Amino acid sequence: EYTGLPGEVLSTTNSLKQTFRTLNTFNLQGEHKFFNKELSPRLSYNVASSRSKQNDPDFRFSSLADYIPRGGGWYNRPVVGATSSGGTPTYSKHLYALTSGYVNGFGPFGIMQAEPNGRRWRNLDEKNYNFKADLNIPFKLFGQTLAFKTGGNYLFRDRTFTENQLFLPGSNFTSNKAVPLYDAEGNLNRLVSSEFIGVKIPSANQGEGMMPIGGFLYNSQKSPNNYTGYFETNAFYGMVDLRLTEKLRLAGGVRFEMNNIGSAVDTADVFLDPSLTAGGSQIPLNPINPNSVYKTDYKPFYSVNATYTLNQNMNFRAAYNTTLARPELREITNVFEFDAFQMGLVVGNPNLKNQFTQNLDFRWEWFPAKGEVLAISAFGKRIENQLVKVFSLQTAGLAATYPEFPTIQFQNDPNVGKVWGIELEVVKSLGAMWDPFKNFYIGANLLLAQSEIKKTPQRYEAIRSLDRYTPKNSPLFEQAPYSLNGWLNYENPKSGSDFTLTFNMVGERLVQINLTGEPDLYTMPVPVLDFVFSQRLSKNIKFKGYAKNILDPAIKTVYANPQTGGKWYGNQYINRSFTR
């Protein structure tokens, strides 16, 4: 529909995948009181380790492009036994290709072969070690019992990922390129059948000593996605919990944390397309460091909370804290994964760093009766180096001599983002209004937020080439303008019955920044209705069940401007739509 070619273009994607997972865990936890006294220190600890494995045997994937030009078309068919690169022009009603190409600026050689078609064998082995301890030391000050708390947390994750691949006949990285696709008339089942795969049975006219006629033979290739990596965090904290007056309580502290994230891509014996270096390096290769390391020194993160108790049913709270969001190991590693829906490669970014957030929150809460809550909150956030997903293309333009794929990767936004809003919460017992409903509770939570960040010059100019009226600011990545939650609960302790109906809907969210000219990607609001129940059958037996996604709405991702109902100048352009 959007190709602009004189004819119909069909794109068919097939994926067949089975995954085997194993998980082994060990956990030791305890709590100790040192002395049998009122102000005795208490120590709690947790030691945990786990090992998880994931095996994707024979993961099969194909992306077939079928172009039906008006009046047919011509393709070049190599001459068997010819020593030159020439061939015979051959007519066909369909022009076929298995979607593949290159990505500039990535991979161990500065250019990455994007060949999603084929069969892959993947193995992931990850070990996790987590050690945590907390020490609570009570003390008296001005007649009040207060507490000093300190502790530490250590996490280490070690990962090994291996992948080997088999190209399909018809791949652009094989000697005959798309010729087998034409012979199979675009039928992928024929393409991988014995008609094309394997050594052929000798024919009657094959003379003694002659070489057998060969079909396509699979040759296992080492992919550029093999890597090892580690993820380490080490933190310790100290805090005090003070009751300054009978009605005022103050708790605050500081946490120091360091991060050490690294990975190494195995580049030894990785398959490299011969055409990249044939004829005196037709495409220049620029080796890139396959190792990624992100390490930070100990950095303080603060937290302070104040609570004023007006009476036994009403509180005023104020809080300030600083937090961080770390990049994942896969996100900094220079490997790739093909995204069939956007015809691009999800790649790592070794230059990622932690996102830093400052939070300020004010809350009033009232408890009019047992189990009932009425609360109003106002909040604000300031975010630096926000982690965002970016769609971009490094291209040679009209000078390109090979197909070029876009990339999808996480980046840090260099500008500072801000969020502010309010939150309303209510929980009400229906029995207070009518006694037969005494076991029913209804609750709702509504969040309204406004977010803003200035677009980078690259982002602004990219969309301005298509939309001259585009604003210079944008909502923050994955920040919804509203969130609505509601629930209805029936609980009968006498009969052991518990039924809960929940509803949830989140407003549109920016999920991808596009630097290729088209509008950014937004997810549309999705109403979700779930039902969960449990029934006590006996003292030791309870029956539980649920019904999820009762409404089964379409989940849409669209190209749009913010706050337009998922449209771009009155029209809806769908990137992806599906139901679960």
mmCIF file of C-alpha atoms in Angstrom, residues 256 270 464:
data_model
loop_
_atom_site.group_PDB
_atom_site.id
_atom_site.type_symbol
_atom_site.label_atom_id
_atom_site.label_comp_id
_atom_site.label_asym_id
_atom_site.label_seq_id
_atom_site.Cartn_x
_atom_site.Cartn_y
_atom_site.Cartn_z
ATOM 1 C CA PHE A 256 25.204 4.301 47.998
ATOM 2 C CA VAL A 270 31.894 -15.514 12.575
ATOM 3 C CA ARG A 464 9.771 18.478 10.550
#
